Amino acid sequence: MDLFTSRSPADTESVGESLGRQVQRGTLIALTGDLGAGKTQLVKGIARGLGSRARVHSPTFAIVNLYEDGRLPLAHLDLYRLETPEQLRGAGIEEFLQPEGVAVIEWAERLFVPGADGGAALIPESRVPGNFVRIHIEVVDETTRRIRHEDPGS
Ligand SMILES: Nc1ncnc2c1ncn2[C@@H]1O[C@H](COP(=O)(O)OP(=O)(O)OP(=O)(O)O)[C@@H](O)[C@H]1O
Ligand SMILES: [Mg+2]
């Protein structure tokens, strides 16, 4: 586990950029953290680190944005609006959980936390396939973020 203290949006983007430079094909990156924590900011860095020149913005309305001009194709998902297991199942996101290139998921807690009815999570965390990286961003104050990076496979 790595811990990093970010003092600015640019700091957070650099963390993403070094991740994007190193990330291997088939990696699923699960991002968690409150509204405005900096998840999208981190994804901007990941895209840049992969060599994409695309302008990254949150796919809040599209569920997934694809950036395919980098070293590996990057799928950027945002599950914020998918609140129930039914909505998640209906969204057609399974293909991104074993990504061809790299998939990064904002609001990944939607996948791992059991449904409000106490039912099983859509995908139990222990069964997520392939390379899996988990990053939690905690808001400390207006410009400070604590970024926790876990790579359970390593
Ligand atoms: N150290 C920091 N790292 C990242 N963002 C920061 C930092 N300090 C301030 N910010 C600000 O916090 C906001 C982060 O927004 P961003 O869209 O990346 O968050 P998010 O986690 O994706 O939110 P959402 O859950 O709404 O998608 C931006 O307005 C950014 O300028
Ligand atoms: Mg976002």
mmCIF file of N, CA, C and O in Angstrom, residues 17 24 26 28 42-43 70 73-74 99 114 116 124 147 149:
data_model
loop_
_atom_site.group_PDB
_atom_site.id
_atom_site.type_symbol
_atom_site.label_atom_id
_atom_site.label_comp_id
_atom_site.label_asym_id
_atom_site.label_seq_id
_atom_site.Cartn_x
_atom_site.Cartn_y
_atom_site.Cartn_z
ATOM 1 N N GLU A 17 -0.536 10.236 -13.597
ATOM 2 C CA GLU A 17 0.344 10.128 -14.759
ATOM 3 C C GLU A 17 1.375 9.024 -14.578
ATOM 4 O O GLU A 17 1.626 8.240 -15.499
ATOM 5 N N GLN A 24 -0.274 -2.018 -16.625
ATOM 6 C CA GLN A 24 -0.209 -3.119 -17.590
ATOM 7 C C GLN A 24 -1.562 -3.381 -18.219
ATOM 8 O O GLN A 24 -2.603 -3.108 -17.624
ATOM 9 N N GLY A 26 -4.905 -4.990 -19.246
ATOM 10 C CA GLY A 26 -5.841 -5.819 -18.501
ATOM 11 C C GLY A 26 -6.083 -5.358 -17.074
ATOM 12 O O GLY A 26 -6.703 -6.066 -16.290
ATOM 13 N N LEU A 28 -7.702 -3.295 -14.015
ATOM 14 C CA LEU A 28 -8.914 -2.618 -13.571
ATOM 15 C C LEU A 28 -8.539 -1.734 -12.380
ATOM 16 O O LEU A 28 -8.003 -2.221 -11.390
ATOM 17 N N LEU A 42 -7.498 12.565 -11.213
ATOM 18 C CA LEU A 42 -6.533 11.460 -11.292
ATOM 19 C C LEU A 42 -6.609 10.771 -12.659
ATOM 20 O O LEU A 42 -5.577 10.421 -13.247
ATOM 21 N N VAL A 43 -7.825 10.598 -13.167
ATOM 22 C CA VAL A 43 -7.995 9.934 -14.469
ATOM 23 C C VAL A 43 -7.354 10.775 -15.584
ATOM 24 O O VAL A 43 -6.782 10.226 -16.527
ATOM 25 N N GLY A 70 -3.911 6.226 -26.782
ATOM 26 C CA GLY A 70 -2.699 6.074 -25.977
ATOM 27 C C GLY A 70 -2.053 4.705 -26.178
ATOM 28 O O GLY A 70 -2.441 3.941 -27.053
ATOM 29 N N PRO A 73 -5.767 1.134 -24.795
ATOM 30 C CA PRO A 73 -7.059 1.800 -24.740
ATOM 31 C C PRO A 73 -7.516 1.961 -23.288
ATOM 32 O O PRO A 73 -7.335 1.051 -22.469
ATOM 33 N N LEU A 74 -8.084 3.104 -22.981
ATOM 34 C CA LEU A 74 -8.547 3.400 -21.627
ATOM 35 C C LEU A 74 -10.060 3.583 -21.640
ATOM 36 O O LEU A 74 -10.586 4.393 -22.394
ATOM 37 N N PRO A 99 -10.831 -5.743 -18.707
ATOM 38 C CA PRO A 99 -10.591 -4.844 -19.833
ATOM 39 C C PRO A 99 -9.549 -5.368 -20.816
ATOM 40 O O PRO A 99 -8.577 -6.015 -20.435
ATOM 41 N N PRO A 114 -22.430 -4.138 -0.766
ATOM 42 C CA PRO A 114 -23.692 -4.846 -0.948
ATOM 43 C C PRO A 114 -24.850 -3.870 -1.171
ATOM 44 O O PRO A 114 -24.824 -2.746 -0.684
ATOM 45 N N ALA A 116 -28.533 -2.045 -1.048
ATOM 46 C CA ALA A 116 -29.236 -1.507 0.115
ATOM 47 C C ALA A 116 -30.142 -2.567 0.751
ATOM 48 O O ALA A 116 -30.422 -2.527 1.944
ATOM 49 N N PRO A 124 -18.372 -9.484 -6.043
ATOM 50 C CA PRO A 124 -17.624 -9.513 -4.784
ATOM 51 C C PRO A 124 -16.163 -9.175 -5.060
ATOM 52 O O PRO A 124 -15.586 -9.650 -6.034
ATOM 53 N N ILE A 147 -4.086 10.196 -0.868
ATOM 54 C CA ILE A 147 -4.331 9.190 -1.910
ATOM 55 C C ILE A 147 -3.735 7.860 -1.456
ATOM 56 O O ILE A 147 -2.528 7.760 -1.216
ATOM 57 N N HIS A 149 -3.176 3.952 -2.331
ATOM 58 C CA HIS A 149 -3.053 3.106 -3.524
ATOM 59 C C HIS A 149 -2.762 1.681 -3.058
ATOM 60 O O HIS A 149 -1.774 1.439 -2.399
#
